[in-house]
């Protein structure tokens, strides 16, 4: 659907990022990394939701030493998020982490960066240069979007050059701001200067409501322009919600498939069934059974009345259009039978399972 920018391929564990590979979905734990068992538990929940790369914060040496225990008990690549102390990055490498994320705004001197790069190179561990507008003083000196974006890109390239000077090329870059315009402009500018894979995101996007909207707008713009090789939706919410939103963003652009798509109407006075409740229950049920990695995408229509029934939902594989306490079941636009309201979810779920 879109012509994606041709970027270099790097390996994060067994996940390839860049070079036209599928846009990988990331998230970050919000557990205390010192509690490795709780962290593993959350990562497994994220794995089940479809997360493909997971990041944990490493604020101290105890957390760094837990990397080995966490990695041993999960199936997806593990990224260590490092701030302030380069020694934590080096210890994370020793513990077998799959990737590092460092912030040029606070990691320290050039010499410290070079020291951790040397160890990453030995272990064949990629590094993401994670530039964040909030931690770069230079960004706050400017008032225009273009100047802020230039400051973000300048900081990223300065750190990229440090890695390049160490003959290190397994690099990914992110240039995040909390506003959409600056973020989009920064990624566009960076893409014109380097071909390293980029990690997209709108930082500190907000609550599940506001953050979903802001992230969807920002990521949608960039992805539609062919930018981005991996994404993280940042929400003040359970990180499982980040993964769910990320998949829907990618599916809406035809870049990934969750395996199922629900088409449902907004309801009106013609609706005589509790459609909102039915759709919520169907989504919850489908999330437990559908295969997010399938190339086949099943469309299910759940409509409030016959006006929005087989006609408007003719692209759906199958669905139900509401009547009074019941609905008309249809498949590929052809009416099959009537289904009582309380049986809709069970019937649609059964048909989905048969179709795959």
mmCIF file of C-alpha atoms in Angstrom:
data_model
loop_
_atom_site.group_PDB
_atom_site.id
_atom_site.type_symbol
_atom_site.label_atom_id
_atom_site.label_comp_id
_atom_site.label_asym_id
_atom_site.label_seq_id
_atom_site.Cartn_x
_atom_site.Cartn_y
_atom_site.Cartn_z
ATOM 1 C CA UNK A 1 0.000 0.000 0.000
ATOM 2 C CA UNK A 2 2.876 2.356 0.833
ATOM 3 C CA UNK A 3 6.421 2.617 -0.475
ATOM 4 C CA UNK A 4 8.496 2.145 2.646
ATOM 5 C CA UNK A 5 11.883 3.763 3.027
ATOM 6 C CA UNK A 6 14.686 1.286 2.369
ATOM 7 C CA UNK A 7 16.556 1.054 5.658
ATOM 8 C CA UNK A 8 19.383 -1.073 6.974
ATOM 9 C CA UNK A 9 18.434 -4.373 8.613
ATOM 10 C CA UNK A 10 19.404 -5.005 12.221
ATOM 11 C CA UNK A 11 18.690 -8.085 14.318
ATOM 12 C CA UNK A 12 17.043 -7.785 17.727
ATOM 13 C CA UNK A 13 17.201 -11.347 18.917
ATOM 14 C CA UNK A 14 15.334 -13.270 16.223
ATOM 15 C CA UNK A 15 13.359 -10.220 15.047
ATOM 16 C CA UNK A 16 14.618 -8.360 11.986
ATOM 17 C CA UNK A 17 14.013 -4.613 11.911
ATOM 18 C CA UNK A 18 14.328 -2.549 8.732
ATOM 19 C CA UNK A 19 14.787 -3.460 5.096
ATOM 20 C CA UNK A 20 11.091 -3.899 4.409
ATOM 21 C CA UNK A 21 10.538 -6.448 7.186
ATOM 22 C CA UNK A 22 7.138 -6.235 8.924
ATOM 23 C CA UNK A 23 6.842 -3.250 11.252
ATOM 24 C CA UNK A 24 7.619 -4.773 14.652
ATOM 25 C CA UNK A 25 5.436 -3.987 17.666
ATOM 26 C CA UNK A 26 7.113 -3.042 20.906
ATOM 27 C CA UNK A 27 6.016 -2.178 24.406
ATOM 28 C CA UNK A 28 7.623 -1.541 27.781
ATOM 29 C CA UNK A 29 6.910 -3.088 31.158
ATOM 30 C CA UNK A 30 5.675 -0.913 34.004
ATOM 31 C CA UNK A 31 6.599 -3.408 36.721
ATOM 32 C CA UNK A 32 9.584 -2.969 39.029
ATOM 33 C CA UNK A 33 12.449 -4.710 37.208
ATOM 34 C CA UNK A 34 13.877 -5.645 40.620
ATOM 35 C CA UNK A 35 10.884 -7.982 40.881
ATOM 36 C CA UNK A 36 11.846 -10.209 37.985
ATOM 37 C CA UNK A 37 8.972 -12.633 38.507
ATOM 38 C CA UNK A 38 6.341 -9.882 38.241
ATOM 39 C CA UNK A 39 8.172 -8.525 35.210
ATOM 40 C CA UNK A 40 8.181 -11.919 33.510
ATOM 41 C CA UNK A 41 4.471 -12.333 34.276
ATOM 42 C CA UNK A 42 3.671 -9.047 32.558
ATOM 43 C CA UNK A 43 5.898 -9.822 29.587
ATOM 44 C CA UNK A 44 4.052 -13.104 29.056
ATOM 45 C CA UNK A 45 0.764 -11.176 29.008
ATOM 46 C CA UNK A 46 2.273 -8.842 26.413
ATOM 47 C CA UNK A 47 3.530 -11.807 24.372
ATOM 48 C CA UNK A 48 0.004 -13.200 24.308
ATOM 49 C CA UNK A 49 -1.318 -9.825 23.146
ATOM 50 C CA UNK A 50 1.127 -9.825 20.223
ATOM 51 C CA UNK A 51 4.104 -7.842 21.521
ATOM 52 C CA UNK A 52 7.216 -8.766 19.517
ATOM 53 C CA UNK A 53 9.966 -6.863 21.356
ATOM 54 C CA UNK A 54 9.839 -5.860 25.019
ATOM 55 C CA UNK A 55 11.788 -3.175 26.869
ATOM 56 C CA UNK A 56 12.468 -2.976 30.599
ATOM 57 C CA UNK A 57 13.877 -0.055 32.565
ATOM 58 C CA UNK A 58 17.261 -0.650 34.204
ATOM 59 C CA UNK A 59 17.696 2.062 36.865
ATOM 60 C CA UNK A 60 20.263 0.231 39.004
ATOM 61 C CA UNK A 61 22.650 -2.711 39.083
ATOM 62 C CA UNK A 62 20.152 -5.061 40.732
ATOM 63 C CA UNK A 63 17.855 -4.583 37.752
ATOM 64 C CA UNK A 64 20.737 -5.102 35.323
ATOM 65 C CA UNK A 65 21.618 -8.406 36.966
ATOM 66 C CA UNK A 66 17.981 -9.532 36.644
ATOM 67 C CA UNK A 67 18.199 -9.346 32.852
ATOM 68 C CA UNK A 68 19.447 -12.942 32.684
ATOM 69 C CA UNK A 69 16.562 -14.262 34.790
ATOM 70 C CA UNK A 70 13.968 -12.330 32.806
ATOM 71 C CA UNK A 71 15.364 -13.313 29.421
ATOM 72 C CA UNK A 72 15.503 -16.971 30.414
ATOM 73 C CA UNK A 73 11.748 -17.003 31.064
ATOM 74 C CA UNK A 74 10.360 -15.135 28.032
ATOM 75 C CA UNK A 75 10.133 -15.846 24.303
ATOM 76 C CA UNK A 76 10.554 -12.387 22.745
ATOM 77 C CA UNK A 77 13.689 -10.192 22.467
ATOM 78 C CA UNK A 78 14.549 -8.104 25.522
ATOM 79 C CA UNK A 79 15.712 -4.482 25.435
ATOM 80 C CA UNK A 80 17.420 -2.695 28.342
ATOM 81 C CA UNK A 81 16.447 0.952 28.775
ATOM 82 C CA UNK A 82 19.483 2.807 30.133
ATOM 83 C CA UNK A 83 19.766 6.324 31.505
ATOM 84 C CA UNK A 84 22.594 8.179 33.268
ATOM 85 C CA UNK A 85 24.934 5.249 33.999
ATOM 86 C CA UNK A 86 26.744 3.496 31.133
ATOM 87 C CA UNK A 87 27.863 0.738 33.510
ATOM 88 C CA UNK A 88 24.268 -0.508 33.645
ATOM 89 C CA UNK A 89 24.380 -0.985 29.872
ATOM 90 C CA UNK A 90 27.606 -2.970 30.107
ATOM 91 C CA UNK A 91 26.167 -5.202 32.838
ATOM 92 C CA UNK A 92 22.980 -5.732 30.806
ATOM 93 C CA UNK A 93 25.121 -6.914 27.899
ATOM 94 C CA UNK A 94 26.885 -9.368 30.179
ATOM 95 C CA UNK A 95 23.489 -10.688 31.307
ATOM 96 C CA UNK A 96 22.476 -11.434 27.711
ATOM 97 C CA UNK A 97 20.171 -8.564 26.724
ATOM 98 C CA UNK A 98 19.188 -8.438 23.026
ATOM 99 C CA UNK A 99 19.367 -4.677 22.533
ATOM 100 C CA UNK A 100 20.202 -1.439 24.342
ATOM 101 C CA UNK A 101 18.331 1.832 24.332
ATOM 102 C CA UNK A 102 20.394 4.846 25.389
ATOM 103 C CA UNK A 103 19.420 8.506 25.595
ATOM 104 C CA UNK A 104 22.000 11.009 24.306
ATOM 105 C CA UNK A 105 20.495 13.652 26.559
ATOM 106 C CA UNK A 106 21.689 11.987 29.759
ATOM 107 C CA UNK A 107 24.006 9.018 29.162
ATOM 108 C CA UNK A 108 27.185 10.985 29.905
ATOM 109 C CA UNK A 109 30.484 11.686 28.170
ATOM 110 C CA UNK A 110 31.569 10.526 24.754
ATOM 111 C CA UNK A 111 34.141 8.245 26.392
ATOM 112 C CA UNK A 112 31.441 6.457 28.410
ATOM 113 C CA UNK A 113 29.354 5.915 25.294
ATOM 114 C CA UNK A 114 32.388 4.552 23.445
ATOM 115 C CA UNK A 115 33.042 2.130 26.310
ATOM 116 C CA UNK A 116 29.549 0.609 26.166
ATOM 117 C CA UNK A 117 29.618 0.571 22.355
ATOM 118 C CA UNK A 118 32.804 -1.482 22.471
ATOM 119 C CA UNK A 119 31.056 -4.108 24.612
ATOM 120 C CA UNK A 120 27.923 -4.092 22.455
ATOM 121 C CA UNK A 121 30.026 -4.666 19.358
ATOM 122 C CA UNK A 122 31.702 -7.697 20.940
ATOM 123 C CA UNK A 123 28.320 -9.180 21.853
ATOM 124 C CA UNK A 124 26.666 -8.228 18.531
ATOM 125 C CA UNK A 125 24.007 -6.239 20.400
ATOM 126 C CA UNK A 126 22.248 -3.409 18.502
ATOM 127 C CA UNK A 127 21.791 0.011 20.073
ATOM 128 C CA UNK A 128 18.866 2.379 19.744
ATOM 129 C CA UNK A 129 19.723 6.033 20.013
ATOM 130 C CA UNK A 130 16.588 7.270 21.741
ATOM 131 C CA UNK A 131 16.362 11.035 21.435
ATOM 132 C CA UNK A 132 13.652 12.572 23.593
ATOM 133 C CA UNK A 133 12.706 16.247 23.297
ATOM 134 C CA UNK A 134 12.020 16.467 27.018
ATOM 135 C CA UNK A 135 15.601 15.639 27.976
ATOM 136 C CA UNK A 136 17.373 17.844 25.426
ATOM 137 C CA UNK A 137 17.836 21.443 26.561
ATOM 138 C CA UNK A 138 18.593 22.562 23.012
ATOM 139 C CA UNK A 139 15.059 21.740 21.889
ATOM 140 C CA UNK A 140 13.545 24.168 24.392
ATOM 141 C CA UNK A 141 15.578 27.044 22.964
ATOM 142 C CA UNK A 142 13.440 27.055 19.823
ATOM 143 C CA UNK A 143 9.835 28.035 19.220
ATOM 144 C CA UNK A 144 9.185 26.682 15.712
ATOM 145 C CA UNK A 145 8.463 23.068 14.847
ATOM 146 C CA UNK A 146 11.194 22.937 12.198
ATOM 147 C CA UNK A 147 13.866 24.264 14.573
ATOM 148 C CA UNK A 148 12.858 21.834 17.319
ATOM 149 C CA UNK A 149 12.974 18.978 14.834
ATOM 150 C CA UNK A 150 16.416 20.060 13.633
ATOM 151 C CA UNK A 151 17.666 20.048 17.227
ATOM 152 C CA UNK A 152 16.385 16.503 17.738
ATOM 153 C CA UNK A 153 18.023 15.293 14.531
ATOM 154 C CA UNK A 154 21.274 17.067 15.343
ATOM 155 C CA UNK A 155 21.468 15.311 18.723
ATOM 156 C CA UNK A 156 20.682 11.944 17.124
ATOM 157 C CA UNK A 157 23.304 12.291 14.405
ATOM 158 C CA UNK A 158 25.954 13.436 16.874
ATOM 159 C CA UNK A 159 25.467 10.202 18.795
ATOM 160 C CA UNK A 160 25.187 8.132 15.632
ATOM 161 C CA UNK A 161 28.597 9.503 14.612
ATOM 162 C CA UNK A 162 30.105 8.386 17.912
ATOM 163 C CA UNK A 163 28.922 4.854 17.185
ATOM 164 C CA UNK A 164 30.046 5.066 13.567
ATOM 165 C CA UNK A 165 33.496 6.231 14.685
ATOM 166 C CA UNK A 166 33.680 3.003 16.695
ATOM 167 C CA UNK A 167 32.920 1.091 13.482
ATOM 168 C CA UNK A 168 29.510 0.189 14.920
ATOM 169 C CA UNK A 169 26.568 0.014 12.548
ATOM 170 C CA UNK A 170 23.833 -1.969 14.319
ATOM 171 C CA UNK A 171 21.896 1.188 15.063
ATOM 172 C CA UNK A 172 18.239 2.139 15.341
ATOM 173 C CA UNK A 173 17.058 5.676 16.033
ATOM 174 C CA UNK A 174 14.011 7.287 17.613
ATOM 175 C CA UNK A 175 13.277 11.025 17.737
ATOM 176 C CA UNK A 176 10.299 11.475 20.006
ATOM 177 C CA UNK A 177 8.465 14.569 21.163
ATOM 178 C CA UNK A 178 5.145 14.816 22.950
ATOM 179 C CA UNK A 179 3.585 16.726 20.066
ATOM 180 C CA UNK A 180 2.794 15.221 16.685
ATOM 181 C CA UNK A 181 4.137 17.998 14.441
ATOM 182 C CA UNK A 182 7.653 18.075 15.902
ATOM 183 C CA UNK A 183 7.906 14.297 15.933
ATOM 184 C CA UNK A 184 6.796 13.893 12.311
ATOM 185 C CA UNK A 185 9.141 16.644 11.119
ATOM 186 C CA UNK A 186 12.092 15.126 13.002
ATOM 187 C CA UNK A 187 11.611 11.645 11.545
ATOM 188 C CA UNK A 188 11.242 13.027 8.019
ATOM 189 C CA UNK A 189 14.446 15.048 8.394
ATOM 190 C CA UNK A 190 16.423 12.162 9.850
ATOM 191 C CA UNK A 191 15.262 9.816 7.077
ATOM 192 C CA UNK A 192 16.736 12.231 4.535
ATOM 193 C CA UNK A 193 20.149 11.996 6.201
ATOM 194 C CA UNK A 194 20.595 8.380 7.311
ATOM 195 C CA UNK A 195 19.179 4.967 6.388
ATOM 196 C CA UNK A 196 19.183 3.405 9.847
ATOM 197 C CA UNK A 197 15.882 1.790 10.876
ATOM 198 C CA UNK A 198 13.651 4.012 12.972
ATOM 199 C CA UNK A 199 11.575 3.286 16.036
ATOM 200 C CA UNK A 200 8.402 5.394 15.853
ATOM 201 C CA UNK A 201 6.475 6.795 18.769
ATOM 202 C CA UNK A 202 4.877 9.882 20.278
ATOM 203 C CA UNK A 203 6.382 10.137 23.742
ATOM 204 C CA UNK A 204 4.281 10.831 26.826
ATOM 205 C CA UNK A 205 1.166 10.641 24.648
ATOM 206 C CA UNK A 206 -1.210 10.474 27.619
ATOM 207 C CA UNK A 207 -4.169 8.414 28.773
ATOM 208 C CA UNK A 208 -5.680 5.509 26.890
ATOM 209 C CA UNK A 209 -8.193 7.943 25.339
ATOM 210 C CA UNK A 210 -6.012 10.935 24.473
ATOM 211 C CA UNK A 211 -2.858 8.897 23.963
ATOM 212 C CA UNK A 212 -4.501 6.514 21.534
ATOM 213 C CA UNK A 213 -5.758 9.399 19.426
ATOM 214 C CA UNK A 214 -2.463 11.311 19.459
ATOM 215 C CA UNK A 215 -0.408 8.189 18.714
ATOM 216 C CA UNK A 216 -2.754 7.047 15.959
ATOM 217 C CA UNK A 217 -2.560 10.426 14.239
ATOM 218 C CA UNK A 218 1.218 10.765 14.563
ATOM 219 C CA UNK A 219 2.150 7.198 13.736
ATOM 220 C CA UNK A 220 -0.425 7.083 10.946
ATOM 221 C CA UNK A 221 1.111 10.114 9.240
ATOM 222 C CA UNK A 222 4.632 8.719 9.421
ATOM 223 C CA UNK A 223 3.754 5.170 8.439
ATOM 224 C CA UNK A 224 1.730 6.436 5.473
ATOM 225 C CA UNK A 225 4.859 8.284 4.322
ATOM 226 C CA UNK A 226 6.857 5.058 4.389
ATOM 227 C CA UNK A 227 8.689 5.855 7.616
ATOM 228 C CA UNK A 228 9.179 3.501 10.527
ATOM 229 C CA UNK A 229 10.423 -0.033 11.060
ATOM 230 C CA UNK A 230 9.154 -0.647 14.579
ATOM 231 C CA UNK A 231 6.638 1.178 16.778
ATOM 232 C CA UNK A 232 5.669 1.675 20.391
ATOM 233 C CA UNK A 233 2.432 3.346 21.435
ATOM 234 C CA UNK A 234 3.110 5.131 24.740
ATOM 235 C CA UNK A 235 0.025 5.139 26.969
ATOM 236 C CA UNK A 236 -0.600 5.869 30.630
ATOM 237 C CA UNK A 237 -2.324 2.503 30.871
ATOM 238 C CA UNK A 238 -1.743 -1.218 31.036
ATOM 239 C CA UNK A 239 0.947 -1.867 28.383
ATOM 240 C CA UNK A 240 -1.253 -4.583 26.885
ATOM 241 C CA UNK A 241 -3.398 -1.709 25.615
ATOM 242 C CA UNK A 242 -0.330 -0.281 23.839
ATOM 243 C CA UNK A 243 0.052 -3.503 21.881
ATOM 244 C CA UNK A 244 -3.638 -3.630 20.987
ATOM 245 C CA UNK A 245 -3.588 -0.053 19.710
ATOM 246 C CA UNK A 246 -0.364 -0.628 17.773
ATOM 247 C CA UNK A 247 -1.820 -3.609 15.952
ATOM 248 C CA UNK A 248 -4.946 -1.678 15.014
ATOM 249 C CA UNK A 249 -2.891 1.251 13.685
ATOM 250 C CA UNK A 250 -0.870 -1.084 11.483
ATOM 251 C CA UNK A 251 -3.931 -3.037 10.365
ATOM 252 C CA UNK A 252 -5.789 0.141 9.401
ATOM 253 C CA UNK A 253 -2.903 0.959 7.041
ATOM 254 C CA UNK A 254 -2.631 -2.567 5.664
ATOM 255 C CA UNK A 255 0.838 -3.030 7.163
ATOM 256 C CA UNK A 256 -0.046 -5.917 9.489
ATOM 257 C CA UNK A 257 -3.045 -8.112 10.081
ATOM 258 C CA UNK A 258 -4.474 -9.149 13.418
ATOM 259 C CA UNK A 259 -6.353 -11.907 11.621
ATOM 260 C CA UNK A 260 -9.753 -10.392 12.289
ATOM 261 C CA UNK A 261 -11.564 -7.110 11.753
ATOM 262 C CA UNK A 262 -14.902 -6.142 13.261
ATOM 263 C CA UNK A 263 -17.133 -3.814 11.252
ATOM 264 C CA UNK A 264 -19.828 -2.293 13.456
ATOM 265 C CA UNK A 265 -22.205 0.645 13.134
ATOM 266 C CA UNK A 266 -22.384 3.576 15.590
ATOM 267 C CA UNK A 267 -26.022 2.730 16.515
ATOM 268 C CA UNK A 268 -29.100 4.977 16.292
ATOM 269 C CA UNK A 269 -32.778 4.933 17.244
ATOM 270 C CA UNK A 270 -33.353 2.040 14.802
ATOM 271 C CA UNK A 271 -31.135 -0.197 16.943
ATOM 272 C CA UNK A 272 -33.223 -2.556 19.070
ATOM 273 C CA UNK A 273 -30.398 -4.703 20.486
ATOM 274 C CA UNK A 274 -27.599 -3.857 22.928
ATOM 275 C CA UNK A 275 -25.040 -3.555 20.160
ATOM 276 C CA UNK A 276 -22.329 -1.814 22.188
ATOM 277 C CA UNK A 277 -22.299 -4.641 24.749
ATOM 278 C CA UNK A 278 -22.324 -7.281 21.999
ATOM 279 C CA UNK A 279 -19.359 -5.743 20.154
ATOM 280 C CA UNK A 280 -17.356 -5.388 23.380
ATOM 281 C CA UNK A 281 -17.999 -9.034 24.269
ATOM 282 C CA UNK A 282 -17.138 -10.201 20.754
ATOM 283 C CA UNK A 283 -13.853 -8.275 20.739
ATOM 284 C CA UNK A 284 -12.902 -9.752 24.099
ATOM 285 C CA UNK A 285 -13.743 -13.275 22.937
ATOM 286 C CA UNK A 286 -11.880 -12.909 19.642
ATOM 287 C CA UNK A 287 -8.761 -11.558 21.366
ATOM 288 C CA UNK A 288 -8.356 -14.952 23.024
ATOM 289 C CA UNK A 289 -8.562 -17.050 19.869
ATOM 290 C CA UNK A 290 -7.412 -15.155 16.815
ATOM 291 C CA UNK A 291 -3.948 -15.486 15.313
ATOM 292 C CA UNK A 292 -2.272 -12.083 14.981
ATOM 293 C CA UNK A 293 0.377 -13.390 12.608
ATOM 294 C CA UNK A 294 -1.974 -14.844 10.013
ATOM 295 C CA UNK A 295 -1.975 -13.381 6.526
ATOM 296 C CA UNK A 296 -5.694 -14.100 6.255
ATOM 297 C CA UNK A 297 -7.965 -11.358 7.591
ATOM 298 C CA UNK A 298 -11.564 -12.224 8.438
ATOM 299 C CA UNK A 299 -14.087 -9.382 8.429
ATOM 300 C CA UNK A 300 -17.049 -9.734 10.781
ATOM 301 C CA UNK A 301 -19.960 -7.291 10.628
ATOM 302 C CA UNK A 302 -22.069 -6.515 13.686
ATOM 303 C CA UNK A 303 -24.832 -4.114 12.667
ATOM 304 C CA UNK A 304 -27.664 -2.504 14.612
ATOM 305 C CA UNK A 305 -30.392 -2.789 11.997
ATOM 306 C CA UNK A 306 -31.198 -4.042 8.511
ATOM 307 C CA UNK A 307 -30.310 -0.653 6.989
ATOM 308 C CA UNK A 308 -26.705 -1.354 7.957
ATOM 309 C CA UNK A 309 -27.021 -5.057 7.281
ATOM 310 C CA UNK A 310 -25.934 -7.208 4.335
ATOM 311 C CA UNK A 311 -25.935 -4.221 1.978
ATOM 312 C CA UNK A 312 -23.534 -1.827 3.703
ATOM 313 C CA UNK A 313 -21.555 -4.715 5.187
ATOM 314 C CA UNK A 314 -21.290 -6.678 1.946
ATOM 315 C CA UNK A 315 -17.476 -6.702 2.159
ATOM 316 C CA UNK A 316 -17.669 -8.678 5.399
ATOM 317 C CA UNK A 317 -17.119 -12.422 5.334
ATOM 318 C CA UNK A 318 -20.149 -12.831 7.583
ATOM 319 C CA UNK A 319 -22.138 -10.906 10.172
ATOM 320 C CA UNK A 320 -25.422 -10.179 11.877
ATOM 321 C CA UNK A 321 -27.834 -7.270 11.397
ATOM 322 C CA UNK A 322 -30.165 -6.440 14.278
ATOM 323 C CA UNK A 323 -33.933 -6.628 14.534
ATOM 324 C CA UNK A 324 -36.046 -6.565 17.718
ATOM 325 C CA UNK A 325 -34.211 -8.833 20.167
ATOM 326 C CA UNK A 326 -32.744 -10.884 17.323
ATOM 327 C CA UNK A 327 -30.717 -10.502 14.144
ATOM 328 C CA UNK A 328 -30.314 -11.721 10.586
ATOM 329 C CA UNK A 329 -27.194 -13.821 10.048
ATOM 330 C CA UNK A 330 -25.591 -13.319 6.642
ATOM 331 C CA UNK A 331 -22.536 -14.667 4.869
ATOM 332 C CA UNK A 332 -20.945 -12.939 1.849
ATOM 333 C CA UNK A 333 -24.071 -10.766 1.650
ATOM 334 C CA UNK A 334 -26.531 -13.690 1.595
ATOM 335 C CA UNK A 335 -29.049 -14.113 4.412
ATOM 336 C CA UNK A 336 -28.828 -17.478 6.202
ATOM 337 C CA UNK A 337 -31.102 -17.404 9.263
ATOM 338 C CA UNK A 338 -32.247 -15.483 12.344
ATOM 339 C CA UNK A 339 -30.239 -15.498 15.593
ATOM 340 C CA UNK A 340 -31.538 -14.432 19.055
ATOM 341 C CA UNK A 341 -29.686 -11.435 20.540
ATOM 342 C CA UNK A 342 -28.170 -13.445 23.391
ATOM 343 C CA UNK A 343 -26.633 -15.919 20.911
ATOM 344 C CA UNK A 344 -24.869 -13.412 18.622
ATOM 345 C CA UNK A 345 -21.416 -13.576 20.196
ATOM 346 C CA UNK A 346 -21.412 -17.372 20.429
ATOM 347 C CA UNK A 347 -22.563 -17.731 16.816
ATOM 348 C CA UNK A 348 -20.084 -15.245 15.367
ATOM 349 C CA UNK A 349 -17.243 -16.732 17.370
ATOM 350 C CA UNK A 350 -18.149 -20.207 16.114
ATOM 351 C CA UNK A 351 -18.212 -19.013 12.511
ATOM 352 C CA UNK A 352 -14.844 -17.308 12.936
ATOM 353 C CA UNK A 353 -13.261 -20.478 14.269
ATOM 354 C CA UNK A 354 -14.631 -22.460 11.324
ATOM 355 C CA UNK A 355 -13.386 -19.886 8.822
ATOM 356 C CA UNK A 356 -9.780 -20.217 9.982
#
